[in-house]
Amino acid sequence: MRIGIALDYSGGFREGVERVVELEKAGIDIAVVAEAYSFDAVSQLGYLAAKTGTVELASGVFPLYIRTPSLLAMTAAGLDFVSDGRFRLGIGTSGPQVMEGFHGVPFDAPLGRTREVVEICRKVWRRERVRHDGKHYQIPLPADRGTGLGKPLQLINHPVRERIPITIAALGPKNVELTAEIAEGWQPVFYLPEKAHTVWGDALAAGAAKRDPALGPLDVVVHASLAIGDDVGERLAWAKPQLALYIGGMGARGRNFYHDLATRYGYGEVADRIQELYLSGRKAEATDLVPDELVRGMSLVGPRGYVAERLAAFAESGVTTLLVSPLAADPRESVRFVEDVLRLRPA
């Protein structure tokens, strides 16, 4: 199992990079930079590429609606170049609240757009003259929609690799099936190892049945909060505000992917109440309702022996890359937690 660090998009820019530099020396395998309605992830990834030398770098994730497929491919190729072949392109659809509420672009056709984006990116990296006549993207733009002057072009530069690994963030069954079919990696959110097969097993199997063997095994990239010690149990509460935000506030009633996931995990009744409270502005009450059992199952919080058992549970469920977010009081404690988990991880 690979161990990596997930940088918080609301955290300090330089401080996060300094922490990755230190953790690279400790032996982490990957650093993932999130992007929401925050600083863009490209800036921080470029900065990380200049400050590090061995750790893999990844976007986690670039929302595909706000960049053209060709721009995504160009950006990935540029980041792969400045990092000497250490970049992994993480993409996803995000959700309607961010896409429509912050970027002002329609949230539509997530499956079709994802498939076409992946196809176009791989053409760009192979330096083909890009021709794509899809339902959602047409390259070159047809004459009846433009000037008629557009001609197929190829990337000017020669990428370090003609196949940059792609990880797709996906939650719904159809999205997960598509990911297992076409991507090198899959990044679910709020992953509960004991329930993962029940929720996603059929979709993963259906996608794997159509998967090109050249893609290799699917890299399952999962996030977990981390705190190791005999007296860290109360830090489970530190992870609750984010869960409350996503389950309760990331979308409207009937259109919240994270609420749907909590329901599929068996927490539908409490998820409804969290959403009701959050959307009415009672955020503290919503946070208090997040079940300890749910947070504990998705986290690595507790004594060393317990954390070792949870790491084994994640590995047994199919996780191949584990991204940790230390629930730490200071940077030194954060580094110590990661060093400990590196020693505890399954072989």
mmCIF file of C-alpha atoms in Angstrom:
data_model
loop_
_atom_site.group_PDB
_atom_site.id
_atom_site.type_symbol
_atom_site.label_atom_id
_atom_site.label_comp_id
_atom_site.label_asym_id
_atom_site.label_seq_id
_atom_site.Cartn_x
_atom_site.Cartn_y
_atom_site.Cartn_z
ATOM 1 C CA MET A 1 0.000 0.000 0.000
ATOM 2 C CA ARG A 2 1.328 3.440 -0.964
ATOM 3 C CA ILE A 3 1.014 6.235 1.594
ATOM 4 C CA GLY A 4 0.554 9.850 0.619
ATOM 5 C CA ILE A 5 -0.529 13.207 1.938
ATOM 6 C CA ALA A 6 -3.649 15.117 0.930
ATOM 7 C CA LEU A 7 -3.166 18.885 1.067
ATOM 8 C CA ASP A 8 -6.153 20.864 2.277
ATOM 9 C CA TYR A 9 -7.240 23.467 -0.272
ATOM 10 C CA SER A 10 -8.000 25.914 2.530
ATOM 11 C CA GLY A 11 -4.627 25.451 4.252
ATOM 12 C CA GLY A 12 -1.532 27.575 3.974
ATOM 13 C CA PHE A 13 0.040 27.422 0.510
ATOM 14 C CA ARG A 14 3.719 27.638 1.490
ATOM 15 C CA GLU A 15 3.219 25.752 4.738
ATOM 16 C CA GLY A 16 1.694 22.833 2.866
ATOM 17 C CA VAL A 17 4.635 22.675 0.475
ATOM 18 C CA GLU A 18 7.123 22.797 3.344
ATOM 19 C CA ARG A 19 5.325 19.873 4.984
ATOM 20 C CA VAL A 20 5.490 17.824 1.770
ATOM 21 C CA VAL A 21 9.239 18.509 1.478
ATOM 22 C CA GLU A 22 9.741 17.154 4.987
ATOM 23 C CA LEU A 23 7.455 14.169 4.423
ATOM 24 C CA GLU A 24 9.241 13.322 1.182
ATOM 25 C CA LYS A 25 12.360 12.736 3.298
ATOM 26 C CA ALA A 26 10.289 10.486 5.572
ATOM 27 C CA GLY A 27 9.285 8.346 2.609
ATOM 28 C CA ILE A 28 5.776 9.251 1.461
ATOM 29 C CA ASP A 29 4.897 8.111 -2.048
ATOM 30 C CA ILE A 30 2.507 10.783 -3.304
ATOM 31 C CA ALA A 31 1.200 14.278 -2.536
ATOM 32 C CA VAL A 32 -2.237 15.276 -3.797
ATOM 33 C CA VAL A 33 -3.426 18.874 -4.139
ATOM 34 C CA ALA A 34 -7.146 19.502 -4.009
ATOM 35 C CA GLU A 35 -8.991 22.204 -5.947
ATOM 36 C CA ALA A 36 -12.355 23.660 -5.070
ATOM 37 C CA TYR A 37 -13.253 27.356 -4.902
ATOM 38 C CA SER A 38 -9.803 28.063 -3.527
ATOM 39 C CA PHE A 39 -6.398 28.840 -5.027
ATOM 40 C CA ASP A 40 -6.018 26.801 -8.192
ATOM 41 C CA ALA A 41 -4.159 23.513 -7.743
ATOM 42 C CA VAL A 42 -1.876 24.047 -10.752
ATOM 43 C CA SER A 43 0.054 26.848 -9.022
ATOM 44 C CA GLN A 44 0.752 24.751 -5.947
ATOM 45 C CA LEU A 45 1.637 21.653 -7.982
ATOM 46 C CA GLY A 46 4.172 23.631 -9.988
ATOM 47 C CA TYR A 47 5.651 24.993 -6.780
ATOM 48 C CA LEU A 48 5.782 21.462 -5.339
ATOM 49 C CA ALA A 49 7.513 20.177 -8.465
ATOM 50 C CA ALA A 50 10.278 22.732 -7.946
ATOM 51 C CA LYS A 51 10.670 21.941 -4.252
ATOM 52 C CA THR A 52 10.591 18.110 -4.375
ATOM 53 C CA GLY A 53 12.502 15.434 -6.244
ATOM 54 C CA THR A 54 10.990 11.971 -5.830
ATOM 55 C CA VAL A 55 7.426 12.105 -4.534
ATOM 56 C CA GLU A 56 4.621 11.637 -7.081
ATOM 57 C CA LEU A 57 2.375 14.683 -7.468
ATOM 58 C CA ALA A 58 -1.307 14.632 -8.360
ATOM 59 C CA SER A 59 -4.318 16.851 -8.722
ATOM 60 C CA GLY A 60 -7.103 15.728 -6.504
ATOM 61 C CA VAL A 61 -9.077 16.807 -8.512
ATOM 62 C CA PHE A 62 -9.263 19.221 -11.461
ATOM 63 C CA PRO A 63 -12.990 19.768 -12.179
ATOM 64 C CA LEU A 64 -13.384 18.898 -15.855
ATOM 65 C CA TYR A 65 -16.139 21.437 -16.605
ATOM 66 C CA ILE A 66 -13.969 24.522 -16.127
ATOM 67 C CA ARG A 67 -11.103 23.592 -18.460
ATOM 68 C CA THR A 68 -11.304 22.395 -22.033
ATOM 69 C CA PRO A 69 -10.054 18.824 -22.562
ATOM 70 C CA SER A 70 -7.064 20.126 -24.500
ATOM 71 C CA LEU A 71 -6.169 22.551 -21.702
ATOM 72 C CA LEU A 72 -6.357 19.720 -19.167
ATOM 73 C CA ALA A 73 -3.984 17.724 -21.361
ATOM 74 C CA MET A 74 -1.618 20.693 -21.812
ATOM 75 C CA THR A 75 -1.586 21.384 -18.071
ATOM 76 C CA ALA A 76 -0.924 17.746 -17.227
ATOM 77 C CA ALA A 77 1.880 17.548 -19.779
ATOM 78 C CA GLY A 78 3.428 20.738 -18.402
ATOM 79 C CA LEU A 79 3.266 19.521 -14.806
ATOM 80 C CA ASP A 80 4.687 16.166 -15.868
ATOM 81 C CA PHE A 81 7.552 18.003 -17.560
ATOM 82 C CA VAL A 82 8.480 20.271 -14.656
ATOM 83 C CA SER A 83 8.287 17.313 -12.240
ATOM 84 C CA ASP A 84 10.385 14.995 -14.472
ATOM 85 C CA GLY A 85 7.548 12.543 -15.040
ATOM 86 C CA ARG A 86 6.085 12.571 -11.529
ATOM 87 C CA PHE A 87 2.586 13.891 -12.246
ATOM 88 C CA ARG A 88 -0.744 12.068 -12.126
ATOM 89 C CA LEU A 89 -3.832 13.777 -13.528
ATOM 90 C CA GLY A 90 -6.771 13.586 -11.158
ATOM 91 C CA ILE A 91 -10.066 14.742 -12.649
ATOM 92 C CA GLY A 92 -13.684 14.749 -11.559
ATOM 93 C CA THR A 93 -16.968 16.482 -12.076
ATOM 94 C CA SER A 94 -17.206 18.136 -8.652
ATOM 95 C CA GLY A 95 -20.874 19.032 -8.162
ATOM 96 C CA PRO A 96 -23.517 21.491 -9.299
ATOM 97 C CA GLN A 97 -23.105 23.733 -6.264
ATOM 98 C CA VAL A 98 -19.496 24.604 -7.121
ATOM 99 C CA MET A 99 -19.744 24.406 -10.917
ATOM 100 C CA GLU A 100 -22.895 26.482 -11.217
ATOM 101 C CA GLY A 101 -22.622 28.530 -8.023
ATOM 102 C CA PHE A 102 -18.961 29.586 -8.312
ATOM 103 C CA HIS A 103 -17.934 29.032 -11.943
ATOM 104 C CA GLY A 104 -21.243 29.720 -13.640
ATOM 105 C CA VAL A 105 -21.066 26.706 -15.954
ATOM 106 C CA PRO A 106 -23.817 24.113 -16.359
ATOM 107 C CA PHE A 107 -23.367 20.781 -14.591
ATOM 108 C CA ASP A 108 -24.450 18.350 -17.270
ATOM 109 C CA ALA A 109 -23.641 14.955 -18.810
ATOM 110 C CA PRO A 110 -20.942 13.913 -16.314
ATOM 111 C CA LEU A 111 -20.487 10.436 -17.794
ATOM 112 C CA GLY A 112 -20.271 11.492 -21.426
ATOM 113 C CA ARG A 113 -17.982 14.408 -20.719
ATOM 114 C CA THR A 114 -15.633 12.320 -18.575
ATOM 115 C CA ARG A 115 -15.198 9.683 -21.269
ATOM 116 C CA GLU A 116 -14.534 12.266 -23.986
ATOM 117 C CA VAL A 117 -12.083 14.238 -21.831
ATOM 118 C CA VAL A 118 -10.004 11.112 -21.209
ATOM 119 C CA GLU A 119 -9.998 10.241 -24.920
ATOM 120 C CA ILE A 120 -8.902 13.740 -25.945
ATOM 121 C CA CYS A 121 -6.178 13.997 -23.286
ATOM 122 C CA ARG A 122 -4.586 10.773 -24.459
ATOM 123 C CA LYS A 123 -4.633 11.957 -28.085
ATOM 124 C CA VAL A 124 -2.881 15.181 -27.086
ATOM 125 C CA TRP A 125 -0.178 13.334 -25.139
ATOM 126 C CA ARG A 126 0.450 11.034 -28.124
ATOM 127 C CA ARG A 127 0.955 14.226 -30.183
ATOM 128 C CA GLU A 128 -1.758 13.271 -32.627
ATOM 129 C CA ARG A 129 -3.496 15.963 -34.614
ATOM 130 C CA VAL A 130 -6.540 16.228 -32.418
ATOM 131 C CA ARG A 131 -9.747 15.254 -34.135
ATOM 132 C CA HIS A 132 -12.740 14.517 -31.972
ATOM 133 C CA ASP A 133 -16.380 14.480 -33.010
ATOM 134 C CA GLY A 134 -18.181 13.719 -29.784
ATOM 135 C CA LYS A 135 -21.538 14.647 -28.365
ATOM 136 C CA HIS A 136 -20.028 17.161 -25.932
ATOM 137 C CA TYR A 137 -16.749 18.218 -27.548
ATOM 138 C CA GLN A 138 -15.942 18.796 -31.217
ATOM 139 C CA ILE A 139 -12.340 19.425 -32.255
ATOM 140 C CA PRO A 140 -11.794 21.247 -34.543
ATOM 141 C CA LEU A 141 -14.932 23.289 -34.043
ATOM 142 C CA PRO A 142 -17.301 22.612 -36.971
ATOM 143 C CA ALA A 143 -17.510 25.399 -39.563
ATOM 144 C CA ASP A 144 -21.203 25.952 -38.875
ATOM 145 C CA ARG A 145 -20.334 26.834 -35.253
ATOM 146 C CA GLY A 146 -17.287 28.999 -35.875
ATOM 147 C CA THR A 147 -15.280 30.735 -38.550
ATOM 148 C CA GLY A 148 -14.396 27.604 -40.486
ATOM 149 C CA LEU A 149 -10.694 28.415 -40.056
ATOM 150 C CA GLY A 150 -9.969 25.853 -37.334
ATOM 151 C CA LYS A 151 -7.640 23.021 -38.405
ATOM 152 C CA PRO A 152 -6.509 19.939 -36.444
ATOM 153 C CA LEU A 153 -3.392 20.723 -34.434
ATOM 154 C CA GLN A 154 -0.964 18.681 -32.378
ATOM 155 C CA LEU A 155 0.837 19.587 -29.170
ATOM 156 C CA ILE A 156 3.980 21.553 -30.030
ATOM 157 C CA ASN A 157 6.085 20.178 -27.179
ATOM 158 C CA HIS A 158 7.089 16.565 -26.735
ATOM 159 C CA PRO A 159 5.601 15.284 -23.440
ATOM 160 C CA VAL A 160 7.788 13.371 -21.026
ATOM 161 C CA ARG A 161 5.276 10.507 -21.311
ATOM 162 C CA GLU A 162 2.646 9.803 -23.911
ATOM 163 C CA ARG A 163 0.428 8.264 -21.258
ATOM 164 C CA ILE A 164 0.125 10.232 -18.043
ATOM 165 C CA PRO A 165 -1.843 8.234 -15.452
ATOM 166 C CA ILE A 166 -5.405 9.436 -14.936
ATOM 167 C CA THR A 167 -7.320 9.074 -11.686
ATOM 168 C CA ILE A 168 -11.041 9.825 -11.687
ATOM 169 C CA ALA A 169 -13.016 10.852 -8.607
ATOM 170 C CA ALA A 170 -16.324 8.998 -8.797
ATOM 171 C CA LEU A 171 -19.114 8.025 -6.409
ATOM 172 C CA GLY A 172 -22.222 6.938 -8.327
ATOM 173 C CA PRO A 173 -22.447 3.403 -9.769
ATOM 174 C CA LYS A 174 -22.283 4.479 -13.424
ATOM 175 C CA ASN A 175 -19.392 6.862 -12.793
ATOM 176 C CA VAL A 176 -17.479 4.178 -10.885
ATOM 177 C CA GLU A 177 -18.112 1.637 -13.640
ATOM 178 C CA LEU A 178 -16.773 4.096 -16.234
ATOM 179 C CA THR A 179 -13.715 4.803 -14.090
ATOM 180 C CA ALA A 180 -12.905 1.108 -13.691
ATOM 181 C CA GLU A 181 -13.156 0.790 -17.468
ATOM 182 C CA ILE A 182 -11.035 3.721 -18.702
ATOM 183 C CA ALA A 183 -8.793 5.134 -15.932
ATOM 184 C CA GLU A 184 -5.580 4.108 -14.227
ATOM 185 C CA GLY A 185 -6.962 5.112 -10.839
ATOM 186 C CA TRP A 186 -10.195 5.614 -8.909
ATOM 187 C CA GLN A 187 -10.612 8.119 -6.073
ATOM 188 C CA PRO A 188 -13.778 7.703 -4.013
ATOM 189 C CA VAL A 189 -14.518 10.001 -1.088
ATOM 190 C CA PHE A 190 -15.579 9.143 2.476
ATOM 191 C CA TYR A 191 -14.474 5.542 2.042
ATOM 192 C CA LEU A 192 -15.725 3.003 4.590
ATOM 193 C CA PRO A 193 -13.780 -0.251 4.003
ATOM 194 C CA GLU A 194 -16.366 -2.593 5.498
ATOM 195 C CA LYS A 195 -19.119 -1.200 3.245
ATOM 196 C CA ALA A 196 -17.114 -0.499 0.082
ATOM 197 C CA HIS A 197 -17.800 -3.792 -1.669
ATOM 198 C CA THR A 198 -21.522 -3.581 -0.976
ATOM 199 C CA VAL A 199 -21.721 -0.033 -2.327
ATOM 200 C CA TRP A 200 -19.313 -0.234 -5.283
ATOM 201 C CA GLY A 201 -18.439 -3.889 -5.911
ATOM 202 C CA ASP A 202 -20.855 -4.487 -8.787
ATOM 203 C CA ALA A 203 -19.886 -1.244 -10.558
ATOM 204 C CA LEU A 204 -16.172 -1.982 -10.247
ATOM 205 C CA ALA A 205 -16.656 -5.499 -11.599
ATOM 206 C CA ALA A 206 -18.728 -4.268 -14.547
ATOM 207 C CA GLY A 207 -16.079 -1.698 -15.464
ATOM 208 C CA ALA A 208 -13.215 -4.143 -15.020
ATOM 209 C CA ALA A 209 -14.887 -6.533 -17.487
ATOM 210 C CA LYS A 210 -14.491 -3.873 -20.223
ATOM 211 C CA ARG A 211 -11.065 -2.631 -19.107
ATOM 212 C CA ASP A 212 -8.084 -2.566 -21.471
ATOM 213 C CA PRO A 213 -5.401 -4.798 -19.866
ATOM 214 C CA ALA A 214 -2.795 -2.240 -20.936
ATOM 215 C CA LEU A 215 -4.131 0.062 -18.223
ATOM 216 C CA GLY A 216 -2.913 -2.338 -15.541
ATOM 217 C CA PRO A 217 -4.650 -2.904 -12.193
ATOM 218 C CA LEU A 218 -6.918 -0.118 -10.964
ATOM 219 C CA ASP A 219 -5.194 2.057 -8.353
ATOM 220 C CA VAL A 220 -7.759 2.658 -5.582
ATOM 221 C CA VAL A 221 -6.877 6.020 -3.994
ATOM 222 C CA VAL A 222 -8.589 6.671 -0.662
ATOM 223 C CA HIS A 223 -8.411 9.425 1.941
ATOM 224 C CA ALA A 224 -8.378 8.990 5.734
ATOM 225 C CA SER A 225 -7.917 11.310 8.698
ATOM 226 C CA LEU A 226 -4.946 10.342 10.867
ATOM 227 C CA ALA A 227 -3.992 10.613 14.533
ATOM 228 C CA ILE A 228 -1.950 7.971 16.358
ATOM 229 C CA GLY A 229 -1.746 7.751 20.151
ATOM 230 C CA ASP A 230 -3.441 6.553 23.301
ATOM 231 C CA ASP A 231 -5.131 9.895 23.912
ATOM 232 C CA VAL A 232 -6.289 11.065 20.475
ATOM 233 C CA GLY A 233 -9.851 9.729 20.480
ATOM 234 C CA GLU A 234 -11.389 13.167 20.894
ATOM 235 C CA ARG A 235 -9.837 14.196 17.572
ATOM 236 C CA LEU A 236 -12.505 12.254 15.734
ATOM 237 C CA ALA A 237 -14.611 15.352 16.335
ATOM 238 C CA TRP A 238 -12.091 17.385 14.296
ATOM 239 C CA ALA A 239 -13.175 15.501 11.164
ATOM 240 C CA LYS A 240 -16.897 16.035 11.708
ATOM 241 C CA PRO A 241 -17.294 19.586 10.308
ATOM 242 C CA GLN A 242 -16.170 18.490 6.843
ATOM 243 C CA LEU A 243 -18.532 15.511 6.872
ATOM 244 C CA ALA A 244 -21.393 17.725 7.984
ATOM 245 C CA LEU A 245 -20.591 20.230 5.224
ATOM 246 C CA TYR A 246 -20.606 17.594 2.506
ATOM 247 C CA ILE A 247 -23.515 15.456 3.743
ATOM 248 C CA GLY A 248 -25.589 18.474 4.678
ATOM 249 C CA GLY A 249 -24.522 21.384 2.552
ATOM 250 C CA MET A 250 -22.935 20.257 -0.715
ATOM 251 C CA GLY A 251 -26.067 20.344 -2.818
ATOM 252 C CA ALA A 252 -29.802 20.651 -2.442
ATOM 253 C CA ARG A 253 -32.216 18.080 -1.090
ATOM 254 C CA GLY A 254 -32.415 15.247 -3.573
ATOM 255 C CA ARG A 255 -29.221 16.339 -5.341
ATOM 256 C CA ASN A 256 -26.343 15.742 -2.966
ATOM 257 C CA PHE A 257 -23.956 12.914 -3.907
ATOM 258 C CA TYR A 258 -22.418 12.757 -0.425
ATOM 259 C CA HIS A 259 -25.793 12.515 1.289
ATOM 260 C CA ASP A 260 -26.619 9.688 -1.112
ATOM 261 C CA LEU A 261 -23.398 7.887 -0.158
ATOM 262 C CA ALA A 262 -24.111 8.194 3.577
ATOM 263 C CA THR A 263 -27.553 6.755 2.880
ATOM 264 C CA ARG A 264 -26.047 3.819 0.981
ATOM 265 C CA TYR A 265 -23.775 3.201 3.950
ATOM 266 C CA GLY A 266 -26.880 2.814 6.117
ATOM 267 C CA TYR A 267 -26.992 6.277 7.692
ATOM 268 C CA GLY A 268 -29.939 7.629 5.725
ATOM 269 C CA GLU A 269 -32.047 8.805 8.652
ATOM 270 C CA VAL A 270 -29.254 10.751 10.340
ATOM 271 C CA ALA A 271 -28.060 12.072 6.952
ATOM 272 C CA ASP A 272 -31.536 13.526 6.369
ATOM 273 C CA ARG A 273 -31.428 15.263 9.737
ATOM 274 C CA ILE A 274 -27.884 16.591 9.155
ATOM 275 C CA GLN A 275 -28.998 18.007 5.815
ATOM 276 C CA GLU A 276 -32.114 19.569 7.313
ATOM 277 C CA LEU A 277 -30.108 21.296 10.042
ATOM 278 C CA TYR A 278 -27.259 22.372 7.780
ATOM 279 C CA LEU A 279 -29.470 23.891 5.108
ATOM 280 C CA SER A 280 -31.399 25.805 7.770
ATOM 281 C CA GLY A 281 -28.161 27.367 9.019
ATOM 282 C CA ARG A 282 -27.794 25.244 12.170
ATOM 283 C CA LYS A 283 -24.345 24.000 11.239
ATOM 284 C CA ALA A 284 -23.058 23.286 14.746
ATOM 285 C CA GLU A 285 -26.054 21.072 15.492
ATOM 286 C CA ALA A 286 -25.590 19.280 12.168
ATOM 287 C CA THR A 287 -21.938 18.648 12.989
ATOM 288 C CA ASP A 288 -22.818 17.214 16.403
ATOM 289 C CA LEU A 289 -25.109 14.678 14.704
ATOM 290 C CA VAL A 290 -22.368 13.112 12.549
ATOM 291 C CA PRO A 291 -22.070 9.585 14.005
ATOM 292 C CA ASP A 292 -18.803 8.704 15.772
ATOM 293 C CA GLU A 293 -19.072 5.227 14.246
ATOM 294 C CA LEU A 294 -19.052 6.634 10.705
ATOM 295 C CA VAL A 295 -16.068 8.931 11.342
ATOM 296 C CA ARG A 296 -14.118 6.183 13.114
ATOM 297 C CA GLY A 297 -14.683 3.714 10.280
ATOM 298 C CA MET A 298 -13.288 6.097 7.681
ATOM 299 C CA SER A 299 -10.318 7.239 9.785
ATOM 300 C CA LEU A 300 -7.039 6.117 11.302
ATOM 301 C CA VAL A 301 -7.479 7.542 14.785
ATOM 302 C CA GLY A 302 -6.366 5.662 17.881
ATOM 303 C CA PRO A 303 -3.497 3.692 19.433
ATOM 304 C CA ARG A 304 -0.816 2.176 17.204
ATOM 305 C CA GLY A 305 -2.270 -1.321 17.359
ATOM 306 C CA TYR A 306 -5.726 -0.114 16.394
ATOM 307 C CA VAL A 307 -4.384 1.984 13.508
ATOM 308 C CA ALA A 308 -2.446 -1.052 12.240
ATOM 309 C CA GLU A 309 -5.701 -3.051 12.243
ATOM 310 C CA ARG A 310 -7.507 -0.298 10.328
ATOM 311 C CA LEU A 311 -4.698 -0.096 7.766
ATOM 312 C CA ALA A 312 -5.103 -3.842 7.196
ATOM 313 C CA ALA A 313 -8.855 -3.353 6.751
ATOM 314 C CA PHE A 314 -8.295 -0.682 4.112
ATOM 315 C CA ALA A 315 -5.799 -2.902 2.289
ATOM 316 C CA GLU A 316 -8.090 -5.941 2.448
ATOM 317 C CA SER A 317 -10.925 -3.911 0.906
ATOM 318 C CA GLY A 318 -8.757 -3.160 -2.131
ATOM 319 C CA VAL A 319 -7.130 0.183 -1.301
ATOM 320 C CA THR A 320 -3.732 0.531 -2.968
ATOM 321 C CA THR A 321 -2.966 4.201 -2.214
ATOM 322 C CA LEU A 322 -3.938 5.776 1.103
ATOM 323 C CA LEU A 323 -3.877 9.566 1.437
ATOM 324 C CA VAL A 324 -3.760 10.764 5.028
ATOM 325 C CA SER A 325 -4.728 14.075 6.606
ATOM 326 C CA PRO A 326 -3.167 14.392 10.053
ATOM 327 C CA LEU A 327 -5.435 15.683 12.797
ATOM 328 C CA ALA A 328 -2.519 17.367 14.491
ATOM 329 C CA ALA A 329 -1.986 20.201 16.930
ATOM 330 C CA ASP A 330 1.219 21.410 15.245
ATOM 331 C CA PRO A 331 3.411 20.623 12.204
ATOM 332 C CA ARG A 332 5.827 18.444 14.182
ATOM 333 C CA GLU A 333 3.021 16.223 15.421
ATOM 334 C CA SER A 334 1.654 16.035 11.881
ATOM 335 C CA VAL A 335 4.980 14.740 10.582
ATOM 336 C CA ARG A 336 5.256 12.250 13.442
ATOM 337 C CA PHE A 337 1.831 10.805 12.686
ATOM 338 C CA VAL A 338 2.792 10.266 9.040
ATOM 339 C CA GLU A 339 6.144 8.718 9.975
ATOM 340 C CA ASP A 340 4.292 6.318 12.285
ATOM 341 C CA VAL A 341 1.775 5.286 9.650
ATOM 342 C CA LEU A 342 4.590 4.637 7.180
ATOM 343 C CA ARG A 343 6.057 2.161 9.663
ATOM 344 C CA LEU A 344 2.679 0.538 10.306
ATOM 345 C CA ARG A 345 1.455 0.135 6.734
ATOM 346 C CA PRO A 346 0.955 -3.369 5.300
ATOM 347 C CA ALA A 347 3.730 -4.672 3.081
#
